[in-house]
Amino acid sequence: MTGKDKHSLLKLVPGVDRMMELAKHDARFTDIPSGILKTSIRHILEKIRNSILTKGETRISDSAVLSEIFEHACSITAPRLVSVVNATGVVLHTNLGRSLLCEDALNNMKSVAAGYSNLEFNIKKGKRGIRYSAVENILCELTGASAAMAVNNNAGAVLLCLDTMAKGKEVLVSRGELVEIGGSFRIPDVMAKSGAVLKEVGATNRTHLKDYQAGISENTGLLLKVHTSNYKIQGFTSSVSLTELVNLGKKTDIPVMQDLGSGTLIDLSKYGLGREPTVSQSLKSGADIVTFSGDKLLGGPQAGIIAGSRSAIEKIKSNPLTRALRIDKLTLSALESTLRLYRDDSKAVKEIPTLRMLTLSFEEIVSKAEKMSEVFTKAVKNQAAISLMDLSSMSGGGAFPDLSLPTRCILVEPFHMSAAHLEKKMRMHRPSIIGRIENDRFIMDPRTIQEGEEMVISRALGKILTEK
Ligand SMILES: *Cc1c(COP(=O)(O)O)cnc(C)c1O
């Protein structure tokens, strides 16, 4: 194509005004804001001009251009934060939003969000109240703490506690506990930000009480124990128990803090999970401060909970940093509703989605898997083989790192496309369906698939595998 031909083609590209006019009479565009429509028209027309110049593109029909504009406008206006189907089997999947809220929390959040509330108002006294009242008493009741509060997240809680208790002072931490949690939360970095000085004691695999003793100086502000949430040190190991650390703290008059990470309010070993220290156990051992997440094993909203002695919590509450990390009313309402369920362990395990998924029995999983495989087999219309395989799910979220939860997964082996292609199509589907690939098969774990989502998956599989 000569330059002259291209020039005459360029003249055929419609103008912005013309496309605006056409869109005005097209019902698809009714809800598209005019600014976005203009941007999309300019973008698509520019794209067409470019493809005439570079590829000699010759077909320019108004309706095709209009459809492209519509798609582009939709891609701009579509919501970005959307719900997805978690078929990974990782219950506390940080990238997929960790815990799902229980029904009570959702309802409470809605009513507190839609109207005014007593967030910082004492109804009995008719004057200003305290934000933490909504959760302080119940946290004390459930953990045995004498005072408690909640902030934005556990990383914030740790930062706040270090800043309050040990700014400009040394904090002793075992070399075996210098954890990094995904998303760049590292104990040494948080320590640096708080203005406390990290003093490592012991070795990676073995730390003894004498290491802490040797590390103590007149400038020691805090003894910190960090739960090694997402890893286990195995082999020739030794660590100092919280009780021993508390005894040392008492002798030397140095407060002791434990970052429990996930933190659980109930002993989950009686539900077939591993033994994680509960918050009450840590407090009973005498820790002055314990911090843990709201959206890990607790199964509530993103929050950082601080429980401990009255004097420590009072100091933390009056730190100006607390204001910057404060919990908002929606989180607070969801947290209170979640905590209320813990007054009855069996109710908590049944109604809090995180706990429900973690404690699903193998029989329940098998029954879910079999039902799904039947539905999916029909949906894929001989375009893929559907089979079942016993694998394991993971807790995720820095809890039970070495625990594998027995599960039965659904495997999809497409006949006319690669599993990688199917994985991508499922991921790009709306709603997005997130599974994984192993040995060229697309794998979905029923443990994290919610009620009703099997139909969404079934329709997606049918559409993707049978479309020409
Ligand atoms: C997860 C975790 C944190 C961070 O908690 P967030 O609630 O994600 O901020 C801190 N410390 C430990 C040990 C953890 O496991």
Short mmCIF file of C-alpha atoms and ligand atoms in Angstrom, two decimals:
data_model
loop_
_atom_site.label_atom_id
_atom_site.label_comp_id
_atom_site.label_asym_id
_atom_site.label_seq_id
_atom_site.Cartn_x
_atom_site.Cartn_y
_atom_site.Cartn_z
CA MET A 1 0.00 0.00 0.00
CA THR A 2 1.36 3.36 -0.97
CA GLY A 3 1.55 6.36 1.29
CA LYS A 4 -1.17 7.95 -0.78
CA ASP A 5 -3.53 4.97 -0.27
CA LYS A 6 -2.90 5.12 3.43
CA HIS A 7 -3.61 8.81 3.38
CA SER A 8 -6.97 8.28 1.77
CA LEU A 9 -7.81 5.50 4.24
CA LEU A 10 -6.97 7.77 7.14
CA LYS A 11 -9.54 10.20 5.79
CA LEU A 12 -12.19 7.47 6.16
CA VAL A 13 -11.59 7.14 9.89
CA PRO A 14 -14.63 8.73 11.53
CA GLY A 15 -14.23 11.79 13.73
CA VAL A 16 -14.82 12.02 17.48
CA ASP A 17 -18.05 13.98 17.04
CA ARG A 18 -19.50 11.41 14.72
CA MET A 19 -18.75 8.58 17.11
CA MET A 20 -20.21 10.61 20.02
CA GLU A 21 -23.38 11.02 17.99
CA LEU A 22 -23.58 7.31 17.17
CA ALA A 23 -23.00 6.35 20.80
CA LYS A 24 -25.79 8.70 21.90
CA HIS A 25 -28.26 6.57 19.95
CA ASP A 26 -26.87 3.25 21.13
CA ALA A 27 -28.48 1.88 24.33
CA ARG A 28 -25.27 0.13 25.37
CA PHE A 29 -23.72 3.51 26.16
CA THR A 30 -26.49 4.80 28.44
CA ASP A 31 -24.49 4.30 31.65
CA ILE A 32 -21.08 5.29 30.31
CA PRO A 33 -20.05 8.73 31.63
CA SER A 34 -19.36 11.14 28.76
CA GLY A 35 -15.77 11.85 29.84
CA ILE A 36 -14.95 8.16 29.66
CA LEU A 37 -16.77 7.83 26.35
CA LYS A 38 -14.66 10.62 24.87
CA THR A 39 -11.44 9.09 26.18
CA SER A 40 -12.40 5.71 24.74
CA ILE A 41 -13.33 7.17 21.34
CA ARG A 42 -10.00 9.02 21.11
CA HIS A 43 -8.12 5.91 22.18
CA ILE A 44 -9.79 3.59 19.67
CA LEU A 45 -9.63 6.06 16.77
CA GLU A 46 -5.94 6.55 17.46
CA LYS A 47 -5.49 2.77 17.47
CA ILE A 48 -7.22 2.50 14.08
CA ARG A 49 -5.06 5.25 12.58
CA ASN A 50 -1.97 3.45 13.83
CA SER A 51 -2.99 0.14 12.39
CA ILE A 52 -3.68 1.77 9.02
CA LEU A 53 -0.17 3.21 9.04
CA THR A 54 1.63 0.12 10.32
CA LYS A 55 -0.44 -2.83 9.10
CA GLY A 56 -2.35 -1.32 6.21
CA GLU A 57 -5.64 -2.16 7.97
CA THR A 58 -8.48 -1.43 5.55
CA ARG A 59 -11.72 -2.46 7.19
CA ILE A 60 -13.34 0.40 9.05
CA SER A 61 -17.03 -0.06 9.77
CA ASP A 62 -18.91 2.23 12.16
CA SER A 63 -20.46 -0.66 14.04
CA ALA A 64 -17.12 -2.45 14.56
CA VAL A 65 -15.52 0.78 15.75
CA LEU A 66 -18.44 1.45 18.08
CA SER A 67 -18.15 -2.03 19.61
CA GLU A 68 -14.45 -1.53 20.21
CA ILE A 69 -15.18 1.79 21.88
CA PHE A 70 -17.80 0.13 24.04
CA GLU A 71 -15.41 -2.60 25.15
CA HIS A 72 -12.70 -0.09 25.96
CA ALA A 73 -15.13 2.06 27.97
CA CYS A 74 -16.28 -1.02 29.88
CA SER A 75 -12.72 -1.95 30.68
CA ILE A 76 -12.30 1.49 32.27
CA THR A 77 -15.58 1.57 34.17
CA ALA A 78 -15.56 -2.04 35.42
CA PRO A 79 -14.91 -2.31 39.17
CA ARG A 80 -11.36 -3.27 40.04
CA LEU A 81 -11.84 -4.94 43.41
CA VAL A 82 -14.15 -7.86 42.68
CA SER A 83 -15.02 -11.14 44.30
CA VAL A 84 -13.31 -14.26 42.97
CA VAL A 85 -13.75 -17.99 43.41
CA ASN A 86 -10.94 -19.42 45.51
CA ALA A 87 -10.41 -22.98 44.29
CA THR A 88 -6.82 -23.13 45.53
CA GLY A 89 -7.56 -24.88 48.81
CA VAL A 90 -5.49 -22.27 50.67
CA VAL A 91 -7.94 -21.11 53.32
CA LEU A 92 -6.17 -17.99 54.55
CA HIS A 93 -5.03 -16.82 51.13
CA THR A 94 -3.54 -13.37 51.71
CA ASN A 95 -3.65 -12.44 48.00
CA LEU A 96 -7.32 -13.41 47.87
CA GLY A 97 -8.34 -11.44 50.95
CA ARG A 98 -7.70 -13.88 53.83
CA SER A 99 -10.81 -14.44 55.95
CA LEU A 100 -14.40 -14.33 54.75
CA LEU A 101 -16.65 -12.68 57.31
CA CYS A 102 -19.36 -14.55 59.14
CA GLU A 103 -23.02 -13.70 58.59
CA ASP A 104 -23.36 -11.78 61.87
CA ALA A 105 -20.36 -9.60 61.01
CA LEU A 106 -21.78 -8.79 57.58
CA ASN A 107 -25.14 -7.80 59.04
CA ASN A 108 -23.64 -5.72 61.82
CA MET A 109 -21.30 -3.96 59.42
CA LYS A 110 -24.19 -3.04 57.19
CA SER A 111 -26.27 -1.53 59.97
CA VAL A 112 -23.35 0.38 61.48
CA ALA A 113 -22.32 1.64 58.03
CA ALA A 114 -25.79 2.74 57.01
CA GLY A 115 -26.57 4.76 60.11
CA TYR A 116 -25.02 6.65 63.01
CA SER A 117 -23.51 4.61 65.81
CA ASN A 118 -22.12 5.01 69.32
CA LEU A 119 -18.58 4.60 67.96
CA GLU A 120 -17.14 7.06 70.45
CA PHE A 121 -20.22 7.86 72.49
CA ASN A 122 -21.08 6.48 75.90
CA ILE A 123 -24.85 6.03 75.74
CA LYS A 124 -25.27 5.48 79.50
CA LYS A 125 -23.39 8.61 80.48
CA GLY A 126 -24.49 10.68 77.52
CA LYS A 127 -20.97 11.85 76.76
CA ARG A 128 -17.86 11.03 74.78
CA GLY A 129 -16.98 7.35 74.87
CA ILE A 130 -14.02 5.20 73.89
CA ARG A 131 -13.68 3.59 70.48
CA TYR A 132 -12.31 0.33 71.89
CA SER A 133 -15.26 -0.27 74.22
CA ALA A 134 -16.95 -2.32 71.52
CA VAL A 135 -14.29 -5.02 71.75
CA GLU A 136 -12.27 -4.46 74.93
CA ASN A 137 -14.53 -6.28 77.38
CA ILE A 138 -15.15 -9.25 75.16
CA LEU A 139 -11.45 -9.55 74.32
CA CYS A 140 -10.67 -9.59 78.05
CA GLU A 141 -13.42 -12.12 78.67
CA LEU A 142 -12.18 -14.45 75.91
CA THR A 143 -8.44 -14.16 76.58
CA GLY A 144 -8.16 -13.43 80.27
CA ALA A 145 -6.33 -10.17 79.53
CA SER A 146 -6.89 -7.25 81.89
CA ALA A 147 -7.03 -4.75 79.02
CA ALA A 148 -7.21 -4.89 75.23
CA MET A 149 -7.56 -2.79 72.09
CA ALA A 150 -7.49 -3.18 68.32
CA VAL A 151 -5.74 -1.30 65.54
CA ASN A 152 -5.53 -1.46 61.75
CA ASN A 153 -3.56 -4.74 61.48
CA ASN A 154 -1.05 -6.84 63.37
CA ALA A 155 1.92 -5.22 61.65
CA GLY A 156 0.59 -1.91 63.00
CA ALA A 157 0.04 -3.46 66.42
CA VAL A 158 3.65 -4.66 66.59
CA LEU A 159 4.96 -1.28 65.42
CA LEU A 160 2.82 0.54 67.95
CA CYS A 161 3.83 -1.71 70.85
CA LEU A 162 7.53 -1.45 70.03
CA ASP A 163 7.27 2.31 69.66
CA THR A 164 5.50 2.59 73.01
CA MET A 165 7.54 0.13 75.04
CA ALA A 166 11.02 0.33 73.59
CA LYS A 167 11.68 3.47 71.55
CA GLY A 168 15.41 4.21 71.77
CA LYS A 169 15.95 1.03 73.74
CA GLU A 170 17.11 -2.45 72.89
CA VAL A 171 14.69 -5.26 72.15
CA LEU A 172 15.99 -8.81 72.52
CA VAL A 173 14.81 -11.29 69.88
CA SER A 174 16.05 -14.81 69.18
CA ARG A 175 17.83 -15.23 65.81
CA GLY A 176 15.43 -18.12 65.18
CA GLU A 177 12.45 -15.73 65.27
CA LEU A 178 13.45 -12.94 62.90
CA VAL A 179 10.50 -13.69 60.65
CA GLU A 180 9.48 -12.24 57.33
CA ILE A 181 5.79 -12.40 56.52
CA GLY A 182 4.76 -12.03 52.87
CA GLY A 183 4.35 -8.43 51.75
CA SER A 184 7.57 -7.20 53.34
CA PHE A 185 6.72 -7.36 57.03
CA ARG A 186 10.07 -8.19 58.60
CA ILE A 187 10.78 -8.02 62.30
CA PRO A 188 14.13 -6.18 61.83
CA ASP A 189 12.50 -3.59 59.54
CA VAL A 190 9.50 -2.97 61.79
CA MET A 191 11.91 -2.64 64.67
CA ALA A 192 13.92 -0.02 62.78
CA LYS A 193 10.76 1.97 61.96
CA SER A 194 9.64 1.96 65.59
CA GLY A 195 12.90 3.47 66.75
CA ALA A 196 13.67 0.44 68.90
CA VAL A 197 17.04 -1.21 68.50
CA LEU A 198 17.04 -4.88 67.58
CA LYS A 199 19.45 -6.98 69.58
CA GLU A 200 19.66 -10.50 68.21
CA VAL A 201 20.41 -13.29 70.64
CA GLY A 202 21.22 -16.97 70.18
CA ALA A 203 21.65 -18.81 66.90
CA THR A 204 19.18 -19.58 64.12
CA ASN A 205 18.49 -23.12 65.32
CA ARG A 206 19.24 -22.82 69.02
CA THR A 207 18.65 -20.06 71.53
CA HIS A 208 19.08 -20.58 75.28
CA LEU A 209 18.00 -18.60 78.29
CA LYS A 210 21.63 -17.68 78.92
CA ASP A 211 21.71 -15.96 75.52
CA TYR A 212 18.93 -13.61 76.65
CA GLN A 213 20.63 -13.16 80.02
CA ALA A 214 23.89 -12.22 78.33
CA GLY A 215 22.06 -9.81 76.02
CA ILE A 216 20.42 -7.81 78.78
CA SER A 217 21.92 -4.42 79.61
CA GLU A 218 20.69 -1.27 81.33
CA ASN A 219 19.40 -0.21 77.92
CA THR A 220 17.13 -3.24 77.36
CA GLY A 221 13.50 -2.15 76.98
CA LEU A 222 11.69 -5.32 75.98
CA LEU A 223 12.02 -9.07 75.55
CA LEU A 224 10.16 -10.04 72.37
CA LYS A 225 9.02 -13.47 71.32
CA VAL A 226 7.77 -13.84 67.76
CA HIS A 227 5.68 -16.74 66.60
CA THR A 228 7.46 -18.43 63.67
CA SER A 229 4.20 -18.39 61.76
CA ASN A 230 5.18 -19.54 58.33
CA TYR A 231 8.13 -21.83 58.93
CA LYS A 232 9.41 -24.51 61.28
CA ILE A 233 13.00 -24.97 62.34
CA GLN A 234 13.64 -28.69 62.55
CA GLY A 235 16.52 -30.89 63.63
CA PHE A 236 18.99 -29.80 66.33
CA THR A 237 16.89 -27.04 67.81
CA SER A 238 16.14 -25.35 71.07
CA SER A 239 14.21 -22.28 72.02
CA VAL A 240 13.27 -20.50 75.20
CA SER A 241 9.65 -20.86 76.28
CA LEU A 242 7.52 -17.83 76.95
CA THR A 243 7.31 -18.85 80.62
CA GLU A 244 11.09 -18.85 80.98
CA LEU A 245 11.27 -15.49 79.26
CA VAL A 246 8.61 -14.07 81.56
CA ASN A 247 10.56 -15.28 84.60
CA LEU A 248 13.66 -13.57 83.28
CA GLY A 249 11.63 -10.43 82.62
CA LYS A 250 10.29 -10.43 86.18
CA LYS A 251 13.77 -10.86 87.65
CA THR A 252 15.21 -8.03 85.56
CA ASP A 253 12.11 -5.82 85.52
CA ILE A 254 11.84 -5.88 81.73
CA PRO A 255 8.44 -6.30 80.04
CA VAL A 256 7.81 -9.27 77.74
CA MET A 257 5.83 -9.15 74.53
CA GLN A 258 4.73 -11.91 72.18
CA ASP A 259 3.76 -11.40 68.54
CA LEU A 260 1.53 -14.42 68.02
CA GLY A 261 0.99 -13.66 64.33
CA SER A 262 -2.09 -15.65 63.53
CA GLY A 263 -3.24 -16.09 67.09
CA THR A 264 -6.14 -18.30 67.97
CA LEU A 265 -8.69 -17.99 70.74
CA ILE A 266 -9.53 -21.67 70.89
CA ASP A 267 -7.37 -24.78 70.97
CA LEU A 268 -7.87 -26.06 67.44
CA SER A 269 -6.15 -29.38 68.12
CA LYS A 270 -9.46 -30.73 69.39
CA TYR A 271 -10.83 -30.12 65.88
CA GLY A 272 -8.06 -32.10 64.23
CA LEU A 273 -5.72 -29.19 63.56
CA GLY A 274 -2.24 -28.71 64.98
CA ARG A 275 -1.49 -27.21 68.33
CA GLU A 276 -0.98 -23.46 68.15
CA PRO A 277 -0.54 -21.47 71.34
CA THR A 278 -3.81 -19.73 72.21
CA VAL A 279 -3.91 -16.09 73.22
CA SER A 280 -5.08 -17.06 76.74
CA GLN A 281 -2.14 -19.43 77.16
CA SER A 282 0.32 -16.68 76.26
CA LEU A 283 -1.31 -14.28 78.68
CA LYS A 284 -1.48 -16.92 81.39
CA SER A 285 2.25 -17.51 80.91
CA GLY A 286 2.61 -13.90 81.96
CA ALA A 287 3.33 -11.98 78.76
CA ASP A 288 2.73 -8.26 79.33
CA ILE A 289 1.56 -7.77 75.75
CA VAL A 290 0.29 -10.18 73.11
CA THR A 291 -0.52 -9.11 69.55
CA PHE A 292 -2.28 -11.04 66.78
CA SER A 293 -4.18 -10.59 63.51
CA GLY A 294 -7.93 -10.21 63.14
CA ASP A 295 -8.16 -11.88 59.75
CA LYS A 296 -5.99 -14.95 60.14
CA LEU A 297 -7.14 -17.85 62.35
CA LEU A 298 -9.54 -15.57 64.19
CA GLY A 299 -11.55 -15.38 60.97
CA GLY A 300 -12.60 -11.76 61.31
CA PRO A 301 -11.80 -8.51 59.48
CA GLN A 302 -8.29 -7.12 58.96
CA ALA A 303 -7.21 -5.86 62.37
CA GLY A 304 -4.39 -6.04 64.86
CA ILE A 305 -5.40 -6.99 68.37
CA ILE A 306 -3.36 -6.04 71.40
CA ALA A 307 -4.14 -7.71 74.72
CA GLY A 308 -2.24 -7.55 77.97
CA SER A 309 -1.70 -5.81 81.27
CA ARG A 310 -3.66 -2.67 82.06
CA SER A 311 -0.56 -0.54 82.50
CA ALA A 312 0.94 -1.58 79.15
CA ILE A 313 -2.32 -1.08 77.26
CA GLU A 314 -2.87 2.35 78.89
CA LYS A 315 0.56 3.46 77.69
CA ILE A 316 -0.18 2.19 74.18
CA LYS A 317 -3.58 3.88 74.07
CA SER A 318 -2.03 7.24 74.82
CA ASN A 319 0.70 6.94 72.17
CA PRO A 320 -0.09 9.47 69.37
CA LEU A 321 0.76 6.75 66.82
CA THR A 322 -2.40 4.92 67.95
CA ARG A 323 -4.47 7.62 66.27
CA ALA A 324 -2.71 6.99 62.97
CA LEU A 325 -3.30 3.25 63.17
CA ARG A 326 -6.82 3.37 64.52
CA ILE A 327 -9.41 0.82 63.57
CA ASP A 328 -12.44 2.09 61.65
CA LYS A 329 -16.05 1.57 62.61
CA LEU A 330 -16.78 -1.03 59.92
CA THR A 331 -13.87 -3.20 61.01
CA LEU A 332 -14.81 -2.71 64.62
CA SER A 333 -18.40 -3.80 64.01
CA ALA A 334 -17.27 -6.91 62.13
CA LEU A 335 -14.68 -7.70 64.76
CA GLU A 336 -17.18 -7.44 67.61
CA SER A 337 -19.65 -9.76 65.87
CA THR A 338 -16.93 -12.29 65.12
CA LEU A 339 -15.64 -12.25 68.70
CA ARG A 340 -19.15 -12.73 70.12
CA LEU A 341 -19.32 -16.13 68.41
CA TYR A 342 -16.31 -17.31 70.41
CA ARG A 343 -18.41 -17.45 73.59
CA ASP A 344 -19.34 -20.89 72.30
CA ASP A 345 -16.47 -22.77 70.59
CA SER A 346 -18.71 -25.06 68.61
CA LYS A 347 -20.70 -22.11 67.32
CA ALA A 348 -17.50 -20.32 66.31
CA VAL A 349 -16.27 -23.35 64.37
CA LYS A 350 -19.61 -23.68 62.60
CA GLU A 351 -20.30 -20.04 61.78
CA ILE A 352 -16.90 -18.47 61.14
CA PRO A 353 -16.05 -19.37 57.53
CA THR A 354 -12.30 -19.66 58.12
CA LEU A 355 -12.77 -22.13 60.95
CA ARG A 356 -15.51 -23.97 59.10
CA MET A 357 -13.27 -24.51 56.07
CA LEU A 358 -10.28 -25.53 58.17
CA THR A 359 -12.28 -28.07 60.14
CA LEU A 360 -14.30 -29.58 57.26
CA SER A 361 -14.19 -33.33 57.66
CA PHE A 362 -12.69 -35.46 54.90
CA GLU A 363 -16.12 -37.09 54.39
CA GLU A 364 -17.72 -33.69 53.80
CA ILE A 365 -14.99 -32.80 51.30
CA VAL A 366 -15.37 -36.09 49.48
CA SER A 367 -19.10 -35.58 49.20
CA LYS A 368 -18.58 -32.04 47.86
CA ALA A 369 -15.95 -33.28 45.40
CA GLU A 370 -18.14 -36.08 44.09
CA LYS A 371 -21.12 -33.80 43.54
CA MET A 372 -18.94 -31.26 41.74
CA SER A 373 -17.29 -33.83 39.53
CA GLU A 374 -20.71 -35.04 38.42
CA VAL A 375 -21.90 -31.54 37.56
CA PHE A 376 -18.62 -30.59 35.86
CA THR A 377 -18.54 -33.80 33.79
CA LYS A 378 -21.92 -32.88 32.32
CA ALA A 379 -20.87 -29.29 31.72
CA VAL A 380 -17.68 -30.03 29.78
CA LYS A 381 -19.49 -32.15 27.15
CA ASN A 382 -16.63 -34.56 26.38
CA GLN A 383 -14.14 -31.76 25.92
CA ALA A 384 -12.14 -32.71 29.03
CA ALA A 385 -11.63 -35.55 31.46
CA ILE A 386 -12.78 -34.86 35.00
CA SER A 387 -11.25 -36.95 37.76
CA LEU A 388 -10.70 -36.85 41.51
CA MET A 389 -7.44 -37.09 43.40
CA ASP A 390 -6.50 -37.04 47.08
CA LEU A 391 -4.18 -34.12 47.76
CA SER A 392 -3.78 -31.67 50.61
CA SER A 393 -5.10 -28.18 51.33
CA MET A 394 -3.16 -25.56 53.20
CA SER A 395 -4.11 -23.28 56.02
CA GLY A 396 -2.08 -20.32 54.72
CA GLY A 397 -1.89 -16.98 56.49
CA GLY A 398 1.06 -18.02 58.58
CA ALA A 399 -0.71 -20.72 60.54
CA PHE A 400 0.10 -24.41 60.73
CA PRO A 401 2.97 -24.20 58.19
CA ASP A 402 3.69 -27.93 58.35
CA LEU A 403 0.12 -29.14 58.50
CA SER A 404 -1.40 -30.71 55.43
CA LEU A 405 -5.15 -31.00 55.48
CA PRO A 406 -6.34 -34.08 53.58
CA THR A 407 -8.63 -33.15 50.72
CA ARG A 408 -10.04 -34.55 47.50
CA CYS A 409 -9.47 -32.33 44.48
CA ILE A 410 -11.14 -32.11 41.11
CA LEU A 411 -8.77 -32.45 38.15
CA VAL A 412 -9.66 -31.14 34.71
CA GLU A 413 -7.68 -32.42 31.76
CA PRO A 414 -8.82 -30.61 28.61
CA PHE A 415 -8.63 -32.55 25.32
CA HIS A 416 -8.19 -29.62 22.97
CA MET A 417 -6.25 -27.03 24.92
CA SER A 418 -3.45 -27.01 27.46
CA ALA A 419 -4.21 -26.92 31.18
CA ALA A 420 -2.26 -23.65 31.27
CA HIS A 421 -4.65 -22.13 28.74
CA LEU A 422 -7.66 -23.34 30.72
CA GLU A 423 -6.15 -21.93 33.92
CA LYS A 424 -5.77 -18.54 32.25
CA LYS A 425 -9.31 -18.61 30.82
CA MET A 426 -10.75 -19.53 34.22
CA ARG A 427 -8.75 -16.73 35.81
CA MET A 428 -9.89 -14.19 33.20
CA HIS A 429 -13.50 -15.33 33.48
CA ARG A 430 -15.90 -13.05 35.40
CA PRO A 431 -16.06 -13.96 38.22
CA SER A 432 -12.48 -15.06 38.18
CA ILE A 433 -11.89 -18.69 39.20
CA ILE A 434 -8.49 -19.33 40.74
CA GLY A 435 -7.15 -22.88 40.71
CA ARG A 436 -3.72 -24.32 40.10
CA ILE A 437 -1.89 -26.53 37.64
CA GLU A 438 -0.06 -29.75 38.38
CA ASN A 439 1.14 -32.25 35.77
CA ASP A 440 -0.75 -30.46 33.00
CA ARG A 441 -4.07 -30.70 34.81
CA PHE A 442 -6.18 -27.88 36.17
CA ILE A 443 -6.82 -28.54 39.85
CA MET A 444 -9.61 -27.24 42.08
CA ASP A 445 -9.90 -27.91 45.80
CA PRO A 446 -13.50 -28.08 47.12
CA ARG A 447 -12.39 -26.97 50.61
CA THR A 448 -12.36 -23.27 49.70
CA ILE A 449 -15.18 -23.34 47.12
CA GLN A 450 -18.23 -21.68 48.69
CA GLU A 451 -21.85 -22.78 48.57
CA GLY A 452 -23.29 -22.01 45.13
CA GLU A 453 -19.93 -21.40 43.47
CA GLU A 454 -19.90 -24.86 41.91
CA MET A 455 -22.55 -23.63 39.47
CA VAL A 456 -20.39 -20.63 38.56
CA ILE A 457 -17.45 -22.96 37.92
CA SER A 458 -19.60 -25.37 35.99
CA ARG A 459 -20.89 -22.66 33.65
CA ALA A 460 -17.38 -21.29 33.16
CA LEU A 461 -15.95 -24.71 32.32
CA GLY A 462 -18.77 -25.37 29.86
CA LYS A 463 -18.34 -22.01 28.17
CA ILE A 464 -14.54 -22.11 27.97
CA LEU A 465 -14.16 -25.73 26.89
CA THR A 466 -16.98 -25.86 24.36
CA GLU A 467 -16.69 -22.45 22.71
CA LYS A 468 -15.37 -22.58 19.18
C1 LIG B 1 0.90 -12.22 59.84
C2 LIG B 1 1.86 -11.80 60.85
C3 LIG B 1 2.09 -10.44 61.10
C4 LIG B 1 1.38 -9.38 60.33
O1 LIG B 1 0.01 -9.38 60.60
P1 LIG B 1 -1.00 -8.54 59.66
O2 LIG B 1 -2.31 -8.65 60.36
O3 LIG B 1 -0.95 -9.17 58.33
O4 LIG B 1 -0.48 -7.14 59.63
C5 LIG B 1 3.02 -10.10 62.04
N1 LIG B 1 3.70 -11.04 62.74
C6 LIG B 1 3.50 -12.37 62.53
C7 LIG B 1 4.31 -13.35 63.33
C8 LIG B 1 2.58 -12.79 61.58
O5 LIG B 1 2.38 -14.09 61.37
#
